[in-house]
XYZ file of N, CA, C and O in Angstrom:
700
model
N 19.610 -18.080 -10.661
C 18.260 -17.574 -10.550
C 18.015 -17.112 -9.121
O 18.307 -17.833 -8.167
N 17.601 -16.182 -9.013
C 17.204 -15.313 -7.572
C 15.589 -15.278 -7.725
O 14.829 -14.636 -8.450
N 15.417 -16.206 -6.768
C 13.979 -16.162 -6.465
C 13.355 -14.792 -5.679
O 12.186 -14.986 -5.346
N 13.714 -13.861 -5.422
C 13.342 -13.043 -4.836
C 14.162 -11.514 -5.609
O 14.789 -10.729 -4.898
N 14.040 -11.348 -6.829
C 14.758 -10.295 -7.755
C 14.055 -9.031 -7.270
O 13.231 -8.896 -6.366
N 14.684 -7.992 -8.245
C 14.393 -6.741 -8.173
C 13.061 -6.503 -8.552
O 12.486 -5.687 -7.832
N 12.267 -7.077 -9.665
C 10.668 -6.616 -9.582
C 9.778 -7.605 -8.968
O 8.657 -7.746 -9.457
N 10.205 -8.442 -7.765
C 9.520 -9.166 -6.942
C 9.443 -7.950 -5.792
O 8.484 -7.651 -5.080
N 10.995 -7.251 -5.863
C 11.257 -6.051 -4.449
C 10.389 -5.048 -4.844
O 9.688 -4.532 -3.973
N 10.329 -4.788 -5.639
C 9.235 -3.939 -6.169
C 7.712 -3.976 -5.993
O 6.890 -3.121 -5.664
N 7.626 -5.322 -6.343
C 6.043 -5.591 -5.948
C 6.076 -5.938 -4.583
O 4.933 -5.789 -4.151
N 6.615 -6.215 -3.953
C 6.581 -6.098 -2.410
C 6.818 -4.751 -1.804
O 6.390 -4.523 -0.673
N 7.666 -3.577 -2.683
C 7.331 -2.434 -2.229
C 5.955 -1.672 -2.500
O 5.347 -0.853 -1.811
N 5.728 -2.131 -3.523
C 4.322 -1.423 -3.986
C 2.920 -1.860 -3.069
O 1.879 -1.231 -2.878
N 3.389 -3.291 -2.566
C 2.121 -3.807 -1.521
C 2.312 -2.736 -0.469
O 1.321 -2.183 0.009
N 3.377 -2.458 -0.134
C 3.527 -1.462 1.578
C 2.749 -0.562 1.244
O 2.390 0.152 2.180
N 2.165 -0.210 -0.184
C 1.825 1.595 0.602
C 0.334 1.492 -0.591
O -0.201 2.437 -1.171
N -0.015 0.090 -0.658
C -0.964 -0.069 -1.864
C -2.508 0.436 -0.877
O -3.588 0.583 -1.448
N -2.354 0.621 0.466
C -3.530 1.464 1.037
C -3.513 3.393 0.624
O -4.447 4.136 0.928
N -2.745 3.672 0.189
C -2.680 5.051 -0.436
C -2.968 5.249 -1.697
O -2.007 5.576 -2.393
N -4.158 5.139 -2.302
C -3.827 5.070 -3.680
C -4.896 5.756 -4.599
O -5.178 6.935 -4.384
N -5.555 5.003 -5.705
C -7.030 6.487 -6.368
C -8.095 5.066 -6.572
O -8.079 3.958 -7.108
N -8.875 5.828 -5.863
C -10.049 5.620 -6.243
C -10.786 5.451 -7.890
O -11.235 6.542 -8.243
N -10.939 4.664 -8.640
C -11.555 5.117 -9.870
C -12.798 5.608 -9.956
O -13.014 6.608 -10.642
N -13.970 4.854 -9.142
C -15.217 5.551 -8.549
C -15.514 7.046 -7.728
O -15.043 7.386 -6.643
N -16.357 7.738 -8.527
C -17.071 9.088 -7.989
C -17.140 9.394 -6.239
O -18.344 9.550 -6.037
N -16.673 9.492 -5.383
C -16.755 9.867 -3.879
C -17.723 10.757 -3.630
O -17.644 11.911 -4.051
N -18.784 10.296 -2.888
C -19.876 11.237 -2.260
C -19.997 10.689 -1.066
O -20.637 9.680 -0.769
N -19.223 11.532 -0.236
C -18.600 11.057 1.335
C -19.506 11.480 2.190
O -20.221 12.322 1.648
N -19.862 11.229 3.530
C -20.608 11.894 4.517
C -19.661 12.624 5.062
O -18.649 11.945 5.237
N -19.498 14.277 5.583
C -18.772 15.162 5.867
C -17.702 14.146 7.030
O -16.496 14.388 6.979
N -18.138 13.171 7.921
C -17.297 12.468 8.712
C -16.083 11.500 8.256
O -14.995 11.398 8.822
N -16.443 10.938 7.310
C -15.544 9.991 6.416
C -14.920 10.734 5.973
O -13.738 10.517 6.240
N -15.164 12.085 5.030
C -14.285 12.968 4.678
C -13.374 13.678 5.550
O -12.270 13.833 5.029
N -13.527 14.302 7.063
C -12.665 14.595 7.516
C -11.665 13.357 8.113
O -10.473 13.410 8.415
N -12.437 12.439 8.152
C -11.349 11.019 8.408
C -10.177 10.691 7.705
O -9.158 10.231 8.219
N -10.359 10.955 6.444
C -9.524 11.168 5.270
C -8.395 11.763 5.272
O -7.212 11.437 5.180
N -9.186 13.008 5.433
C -7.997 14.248 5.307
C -7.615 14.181 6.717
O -6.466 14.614 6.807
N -7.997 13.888 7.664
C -6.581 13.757 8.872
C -5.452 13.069 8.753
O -4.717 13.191 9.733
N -4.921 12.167 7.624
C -3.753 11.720 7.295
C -3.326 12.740 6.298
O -2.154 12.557 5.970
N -3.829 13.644 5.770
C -2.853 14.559 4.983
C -1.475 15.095 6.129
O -1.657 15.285 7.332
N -0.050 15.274 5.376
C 0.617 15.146 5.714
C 1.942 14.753 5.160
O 2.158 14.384 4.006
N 2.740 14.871 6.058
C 4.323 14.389 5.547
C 4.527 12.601 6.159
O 4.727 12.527 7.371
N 4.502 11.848 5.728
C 4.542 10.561 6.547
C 6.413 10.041 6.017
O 7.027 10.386 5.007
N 6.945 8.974 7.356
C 8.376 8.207 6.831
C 8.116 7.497 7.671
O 7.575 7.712 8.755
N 8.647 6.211 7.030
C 8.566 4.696 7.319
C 9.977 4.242 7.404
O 10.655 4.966 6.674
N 10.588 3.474 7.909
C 11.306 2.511 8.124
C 10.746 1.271 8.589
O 9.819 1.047 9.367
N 11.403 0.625 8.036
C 11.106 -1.315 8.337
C 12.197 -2.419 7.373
O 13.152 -2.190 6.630
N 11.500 -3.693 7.823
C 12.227 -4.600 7.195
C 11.189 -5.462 5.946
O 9.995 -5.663 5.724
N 12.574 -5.793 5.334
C 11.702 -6.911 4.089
C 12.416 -8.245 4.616
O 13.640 -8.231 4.742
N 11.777 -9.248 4.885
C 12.616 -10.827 5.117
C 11.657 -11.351 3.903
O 10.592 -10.883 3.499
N 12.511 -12.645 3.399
C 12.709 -13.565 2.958
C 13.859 -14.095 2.534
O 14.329 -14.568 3.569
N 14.670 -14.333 1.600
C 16.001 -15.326 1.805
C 17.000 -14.870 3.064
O 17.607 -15.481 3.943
N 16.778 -12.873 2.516
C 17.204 -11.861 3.124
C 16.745 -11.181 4.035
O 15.515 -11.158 4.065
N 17.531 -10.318 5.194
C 16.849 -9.375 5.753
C 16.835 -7.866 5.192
O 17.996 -7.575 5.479
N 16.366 -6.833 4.653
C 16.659 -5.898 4.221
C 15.903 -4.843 4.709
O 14.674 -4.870 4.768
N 16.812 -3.630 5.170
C 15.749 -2.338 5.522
C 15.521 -1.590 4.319
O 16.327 -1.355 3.419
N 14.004 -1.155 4.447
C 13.099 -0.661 3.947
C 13.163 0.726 4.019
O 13.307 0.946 5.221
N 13.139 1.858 3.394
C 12.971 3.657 3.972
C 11.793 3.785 2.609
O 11.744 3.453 1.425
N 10.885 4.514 3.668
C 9.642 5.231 3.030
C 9.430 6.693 3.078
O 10.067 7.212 3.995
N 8.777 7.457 2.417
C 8.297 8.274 2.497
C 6.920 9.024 1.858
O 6.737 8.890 0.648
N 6.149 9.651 2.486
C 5.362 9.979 1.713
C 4.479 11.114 1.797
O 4.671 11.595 2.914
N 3.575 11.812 1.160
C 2.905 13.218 0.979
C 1.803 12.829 0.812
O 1.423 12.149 -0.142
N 1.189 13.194 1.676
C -0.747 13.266 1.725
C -1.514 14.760 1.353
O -1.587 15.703 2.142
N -1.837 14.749 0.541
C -2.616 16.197 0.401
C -3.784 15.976 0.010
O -4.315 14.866 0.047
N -4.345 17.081 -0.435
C -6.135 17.149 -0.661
C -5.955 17.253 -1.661
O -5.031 17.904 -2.149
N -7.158 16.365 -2.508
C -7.954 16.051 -3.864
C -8.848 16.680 -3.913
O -9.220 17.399 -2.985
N -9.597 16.530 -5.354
C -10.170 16.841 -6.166
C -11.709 15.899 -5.352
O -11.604 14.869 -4.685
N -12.873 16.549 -5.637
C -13.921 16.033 -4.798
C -13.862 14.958 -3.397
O -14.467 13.886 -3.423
N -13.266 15.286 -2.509
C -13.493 14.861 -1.038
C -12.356 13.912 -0.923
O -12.205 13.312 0.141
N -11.435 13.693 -2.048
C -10.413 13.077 -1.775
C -9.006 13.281 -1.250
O -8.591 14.432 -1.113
N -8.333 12.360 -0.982
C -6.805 12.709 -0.597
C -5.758 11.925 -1.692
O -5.885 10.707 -1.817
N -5.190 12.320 -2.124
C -3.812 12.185 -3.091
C -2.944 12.010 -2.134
O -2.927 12.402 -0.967
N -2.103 11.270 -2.860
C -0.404 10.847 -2.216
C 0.390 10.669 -3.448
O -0.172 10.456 -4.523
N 1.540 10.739 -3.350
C 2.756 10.620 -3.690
C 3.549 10.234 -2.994
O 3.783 10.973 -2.038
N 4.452 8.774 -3.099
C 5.282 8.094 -1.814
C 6.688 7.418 -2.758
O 6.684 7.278 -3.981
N 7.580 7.142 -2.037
C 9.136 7.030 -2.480
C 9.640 5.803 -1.620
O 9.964 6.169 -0.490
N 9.795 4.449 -1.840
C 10.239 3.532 -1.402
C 12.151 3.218 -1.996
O 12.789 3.174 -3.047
N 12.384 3.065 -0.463
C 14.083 2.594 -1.731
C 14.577 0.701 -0.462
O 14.277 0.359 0.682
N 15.055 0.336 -1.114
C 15.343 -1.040 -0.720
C 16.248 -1.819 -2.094
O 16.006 -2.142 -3.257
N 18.064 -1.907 -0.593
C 18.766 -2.353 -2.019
C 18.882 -1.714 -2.973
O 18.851 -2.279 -4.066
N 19.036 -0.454 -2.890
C 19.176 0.060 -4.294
C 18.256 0.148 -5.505
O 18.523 0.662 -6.591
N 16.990 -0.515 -5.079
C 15.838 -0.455 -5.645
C 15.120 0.917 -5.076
O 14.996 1.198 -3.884
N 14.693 1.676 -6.148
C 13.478 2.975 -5.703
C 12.000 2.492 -6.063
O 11.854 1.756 -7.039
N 11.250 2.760 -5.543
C 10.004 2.587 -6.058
C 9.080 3.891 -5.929
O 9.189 4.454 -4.840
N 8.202 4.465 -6.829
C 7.705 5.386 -6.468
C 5.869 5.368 -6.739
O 5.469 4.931 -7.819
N 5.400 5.596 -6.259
C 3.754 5.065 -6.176
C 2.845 6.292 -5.529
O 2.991 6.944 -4.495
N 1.565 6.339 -6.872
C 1.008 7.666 -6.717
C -0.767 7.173 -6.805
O -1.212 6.191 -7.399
N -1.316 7.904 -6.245
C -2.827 7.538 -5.966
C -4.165 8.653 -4.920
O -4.169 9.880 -5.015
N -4.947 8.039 -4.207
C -6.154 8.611 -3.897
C -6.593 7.777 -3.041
O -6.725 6.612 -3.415
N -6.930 8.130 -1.699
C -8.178 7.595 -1.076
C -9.219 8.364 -1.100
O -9.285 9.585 -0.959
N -10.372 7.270 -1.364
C -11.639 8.300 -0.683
C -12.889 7.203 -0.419
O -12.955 5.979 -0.532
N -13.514 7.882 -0.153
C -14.991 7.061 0.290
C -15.812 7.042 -0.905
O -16.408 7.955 -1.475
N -15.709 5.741 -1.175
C -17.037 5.941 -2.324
C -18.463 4.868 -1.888
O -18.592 3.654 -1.731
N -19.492 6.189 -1.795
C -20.771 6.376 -1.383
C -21.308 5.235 -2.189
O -22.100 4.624 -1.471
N -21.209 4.629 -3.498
C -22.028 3.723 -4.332
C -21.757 2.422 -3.535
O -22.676 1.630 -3.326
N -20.580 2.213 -3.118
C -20.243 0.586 -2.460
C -20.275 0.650 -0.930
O -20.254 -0.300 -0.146
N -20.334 2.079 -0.638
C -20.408 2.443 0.790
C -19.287 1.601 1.665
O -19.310 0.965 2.719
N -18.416 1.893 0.791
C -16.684 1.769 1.567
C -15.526 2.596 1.209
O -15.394 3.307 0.213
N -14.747 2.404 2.126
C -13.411 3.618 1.730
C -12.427 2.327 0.673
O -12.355 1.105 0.803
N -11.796 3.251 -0.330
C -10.964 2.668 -1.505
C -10.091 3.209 -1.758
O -10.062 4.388 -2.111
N -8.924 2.278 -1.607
C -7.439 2.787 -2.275
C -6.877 2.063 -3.192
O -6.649 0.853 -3.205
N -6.584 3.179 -4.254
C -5.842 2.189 -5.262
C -4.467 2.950 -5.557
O -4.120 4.054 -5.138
N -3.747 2.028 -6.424
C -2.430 3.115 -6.585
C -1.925 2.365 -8.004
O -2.246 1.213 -8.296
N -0.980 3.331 -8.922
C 0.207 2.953 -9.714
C 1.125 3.335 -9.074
O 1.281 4.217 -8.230
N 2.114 2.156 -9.817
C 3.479 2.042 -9.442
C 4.198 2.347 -10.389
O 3.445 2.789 -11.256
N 5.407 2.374 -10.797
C 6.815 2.779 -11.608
C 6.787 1.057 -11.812
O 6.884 0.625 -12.961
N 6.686 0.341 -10.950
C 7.060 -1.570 -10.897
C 5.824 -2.068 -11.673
O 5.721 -3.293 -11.620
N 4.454 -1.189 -12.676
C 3.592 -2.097 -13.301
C 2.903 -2.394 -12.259
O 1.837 -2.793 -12.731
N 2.846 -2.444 -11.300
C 2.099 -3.122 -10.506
C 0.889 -2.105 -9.963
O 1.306 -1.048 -9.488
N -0.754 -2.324 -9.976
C -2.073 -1.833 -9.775
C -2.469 -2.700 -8.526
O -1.844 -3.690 -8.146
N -3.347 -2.296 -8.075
C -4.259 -2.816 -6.937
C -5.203 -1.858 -6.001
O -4.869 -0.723 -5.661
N -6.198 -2.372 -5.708
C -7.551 -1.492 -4.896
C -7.533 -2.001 -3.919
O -7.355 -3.219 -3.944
N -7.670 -1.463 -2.873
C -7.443 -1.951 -1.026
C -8.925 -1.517 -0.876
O -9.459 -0.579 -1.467
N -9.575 -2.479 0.141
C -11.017 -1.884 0.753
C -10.911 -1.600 1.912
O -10.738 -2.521 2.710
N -10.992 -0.016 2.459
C -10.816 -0.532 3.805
C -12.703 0.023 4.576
O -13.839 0.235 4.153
N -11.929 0.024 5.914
C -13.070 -0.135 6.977
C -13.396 0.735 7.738
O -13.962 1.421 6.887
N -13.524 1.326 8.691
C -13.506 2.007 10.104
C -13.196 0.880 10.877
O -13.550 -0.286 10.695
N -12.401 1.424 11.881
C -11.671 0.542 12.734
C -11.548 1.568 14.237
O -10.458 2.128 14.356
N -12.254 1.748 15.000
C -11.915 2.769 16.167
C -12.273 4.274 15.705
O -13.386 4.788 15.601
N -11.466 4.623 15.550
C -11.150 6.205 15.380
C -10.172 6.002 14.082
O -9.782 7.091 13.660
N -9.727 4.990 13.416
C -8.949 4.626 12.091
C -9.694 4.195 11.252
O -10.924 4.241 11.220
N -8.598 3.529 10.164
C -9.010 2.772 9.159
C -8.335 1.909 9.077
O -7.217 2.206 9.498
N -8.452 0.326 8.533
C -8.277 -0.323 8.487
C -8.031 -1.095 6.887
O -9.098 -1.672 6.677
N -7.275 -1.297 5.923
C -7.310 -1.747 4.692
C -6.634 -3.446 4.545
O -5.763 -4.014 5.204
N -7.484 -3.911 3.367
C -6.883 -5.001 3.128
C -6.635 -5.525 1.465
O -7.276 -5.256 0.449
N -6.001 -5.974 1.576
C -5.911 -6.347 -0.651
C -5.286 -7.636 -0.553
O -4.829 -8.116 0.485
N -5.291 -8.228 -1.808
C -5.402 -9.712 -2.031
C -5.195 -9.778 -3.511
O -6.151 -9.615 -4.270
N -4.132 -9.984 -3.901
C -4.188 -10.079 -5.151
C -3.030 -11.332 -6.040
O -1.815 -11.414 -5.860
N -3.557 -11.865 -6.631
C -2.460 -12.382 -8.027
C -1.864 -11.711 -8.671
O -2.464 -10.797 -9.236
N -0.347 -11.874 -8.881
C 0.355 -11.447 -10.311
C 0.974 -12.705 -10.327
O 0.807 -13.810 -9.811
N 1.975 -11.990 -11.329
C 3.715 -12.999 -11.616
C 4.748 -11.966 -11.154
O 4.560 -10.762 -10.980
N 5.701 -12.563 -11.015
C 7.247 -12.047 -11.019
C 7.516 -11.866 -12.545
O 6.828 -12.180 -13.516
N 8.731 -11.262 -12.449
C 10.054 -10.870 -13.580
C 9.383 -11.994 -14.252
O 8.492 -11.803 -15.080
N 10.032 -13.831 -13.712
C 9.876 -14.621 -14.087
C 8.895 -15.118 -14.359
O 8.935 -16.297 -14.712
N 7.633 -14.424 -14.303
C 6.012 -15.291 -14.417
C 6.278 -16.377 -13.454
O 6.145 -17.482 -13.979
N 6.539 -16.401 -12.482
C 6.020 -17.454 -11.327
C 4.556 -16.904 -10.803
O 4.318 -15.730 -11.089
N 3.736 -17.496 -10.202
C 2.642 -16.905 -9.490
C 2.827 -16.368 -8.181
O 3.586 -16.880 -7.358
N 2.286 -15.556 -8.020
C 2.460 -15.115 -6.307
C 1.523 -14.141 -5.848
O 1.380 -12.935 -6.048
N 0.895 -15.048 -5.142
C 0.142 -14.201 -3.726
C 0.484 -13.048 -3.107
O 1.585 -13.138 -2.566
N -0.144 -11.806 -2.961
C -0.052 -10.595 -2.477
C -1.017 -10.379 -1.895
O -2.140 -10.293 -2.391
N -0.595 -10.202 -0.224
C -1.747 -9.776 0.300
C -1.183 -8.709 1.530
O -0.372 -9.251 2.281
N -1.506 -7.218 1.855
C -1.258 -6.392 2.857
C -2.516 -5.863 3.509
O -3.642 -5.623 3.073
N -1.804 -5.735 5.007
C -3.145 -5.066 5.805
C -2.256 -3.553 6.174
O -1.082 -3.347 6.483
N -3.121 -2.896 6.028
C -2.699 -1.562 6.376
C -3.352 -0.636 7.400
O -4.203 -0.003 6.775
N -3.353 -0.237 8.764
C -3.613 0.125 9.602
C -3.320 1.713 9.338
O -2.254 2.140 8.894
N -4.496 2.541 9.702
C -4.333 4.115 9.845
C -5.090 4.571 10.901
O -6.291 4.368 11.078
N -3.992 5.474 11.902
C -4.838 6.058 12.614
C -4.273 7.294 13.165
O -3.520 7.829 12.351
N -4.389 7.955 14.328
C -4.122 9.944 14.074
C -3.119 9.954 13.903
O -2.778 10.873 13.158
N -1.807 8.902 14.480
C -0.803 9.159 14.558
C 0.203 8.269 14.041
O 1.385 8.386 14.366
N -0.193 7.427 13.289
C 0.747 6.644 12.837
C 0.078 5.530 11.588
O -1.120 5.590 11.312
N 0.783 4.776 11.066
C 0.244 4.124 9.557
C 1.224 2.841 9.692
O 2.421 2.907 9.416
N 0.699 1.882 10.063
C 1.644 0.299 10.256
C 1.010 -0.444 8.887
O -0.152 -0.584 8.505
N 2.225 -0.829 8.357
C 2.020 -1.798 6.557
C 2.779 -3.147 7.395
O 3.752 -3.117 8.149
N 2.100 -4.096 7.038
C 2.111 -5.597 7.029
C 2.136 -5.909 5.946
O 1.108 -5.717 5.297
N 3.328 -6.533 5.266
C 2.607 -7.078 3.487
C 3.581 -8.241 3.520
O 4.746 -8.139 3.905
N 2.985 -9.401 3.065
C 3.639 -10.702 2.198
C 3.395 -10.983 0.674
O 2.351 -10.799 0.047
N 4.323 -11.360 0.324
C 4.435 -12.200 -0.967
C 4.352 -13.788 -0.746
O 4.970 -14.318 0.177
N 3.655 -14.429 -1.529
C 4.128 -15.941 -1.342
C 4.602 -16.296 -2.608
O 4.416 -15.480 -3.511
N 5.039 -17.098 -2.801
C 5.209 -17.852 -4.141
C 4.192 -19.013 -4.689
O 4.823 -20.043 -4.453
N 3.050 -19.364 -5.247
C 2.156 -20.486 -5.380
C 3.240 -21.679 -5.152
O 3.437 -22.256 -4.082
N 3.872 -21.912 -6.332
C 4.462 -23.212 -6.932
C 5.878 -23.645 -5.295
O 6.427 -24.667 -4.885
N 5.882 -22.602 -5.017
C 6.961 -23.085 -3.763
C 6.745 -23.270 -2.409
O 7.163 -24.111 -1.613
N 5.639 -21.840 -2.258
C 5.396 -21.936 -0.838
C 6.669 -20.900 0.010
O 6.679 -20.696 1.224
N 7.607 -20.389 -0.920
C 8.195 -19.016 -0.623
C 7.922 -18.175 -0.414
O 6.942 -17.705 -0.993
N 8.736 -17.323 0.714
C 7.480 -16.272 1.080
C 8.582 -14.881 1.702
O 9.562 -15.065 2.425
N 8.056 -13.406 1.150
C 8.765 -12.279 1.529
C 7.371 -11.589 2.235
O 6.190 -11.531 1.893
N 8.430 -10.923 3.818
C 7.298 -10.570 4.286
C 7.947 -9.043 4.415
O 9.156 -9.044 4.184
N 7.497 -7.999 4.675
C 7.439 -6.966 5.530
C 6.530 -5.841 6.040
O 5.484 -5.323 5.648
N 7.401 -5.673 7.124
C 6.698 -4.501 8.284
C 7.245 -2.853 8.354
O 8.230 -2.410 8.944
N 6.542 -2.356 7.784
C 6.954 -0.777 7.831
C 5.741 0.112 8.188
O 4.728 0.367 7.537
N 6.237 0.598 9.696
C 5.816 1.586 10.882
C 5.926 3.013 10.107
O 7.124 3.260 9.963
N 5.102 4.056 9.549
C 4.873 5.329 9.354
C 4.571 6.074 10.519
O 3.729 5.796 11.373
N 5.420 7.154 10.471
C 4.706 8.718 11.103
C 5.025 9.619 11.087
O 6.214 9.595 10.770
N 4.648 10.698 11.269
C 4.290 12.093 10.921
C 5.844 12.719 11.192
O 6.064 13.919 11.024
């Protein structure tokens, strides 16, 4: 048994880039939030590491373009180990909760909505979520995702409930 399998790598790839993702809510942005947005449209690549039992490098990539009412779309390509992951979505500002929202699907099953913030002249995202593994173990998912003119830093862990096991990684984006 490999506590740390291929759709655990998966859902730990899908946390790295779970700040890029769609909105399900209507966006009625103030023209500023909206150009905030679209200044990450673009070509973005990541490299980093995944630790837990293992150390493993990470290669990212990804495409920011313009949406459909004030939003931005992505399309992004994770590979690790021979694992691909590919994950498609939307940010935008939605005016009803009066916060910026990313959500995304994955190829790995795996969903999630990031809230983020203003942070400086960036943005700032965070998510928190429950699933299971392959194996239905429980595990904690939580990533912070940093954006700003020139670069996109992913922080994401996995824990395991029942163990207290834990996969972390760090993957640095830019243009």
């Amino acid at each position: 048994m490999t506590i740390f399998g291929p759709l655990s790598r998966c859902i730990a790839l899908a946390g790295l880039l779970v700040s890029l993702g769609a909105a399900a809510t209507p966006a009625f942005a103030a023209p500023a939030d909206v150009a905030l947005l679209k200044s990450y449209i673009g070509e973005w690549r990541g490299r980093g590491t995944l630790t837990g039992a293992d150390t493993e490098t990470v290669v990212c990539r990804l495409s920011l373009k313009e949406g459909n009412s004030d939003k931005v779309n992505y399309s992004g390509r994770c590979t690790l180990a021979g694992t691909n992951l590919a994950i498609n979505g939307t940010l935008a500002y939605v005016e009803a909760s009066k916060r910026f929202e990313a959500a995304m699907t994955t190829n790995a099953t795996f969903t999630g909505i990031a809230v983020g913030q203003k942070r400086g002249n960036g943005l700032a995202f965070n998510l928190r979520e429950r699933d299971q593994d392959e194996e239905g173990k429980e595990i904690n998912i939580s990533a912070n995702i940093t954006l700003s003119s020139d670069a996109i830093n992913v922080s994401f862990e996995v824990v395991y409930v029942a163990t207290g096991e834990s996969m972390r990684a760090q993957v640095p984006f830019s243009k």
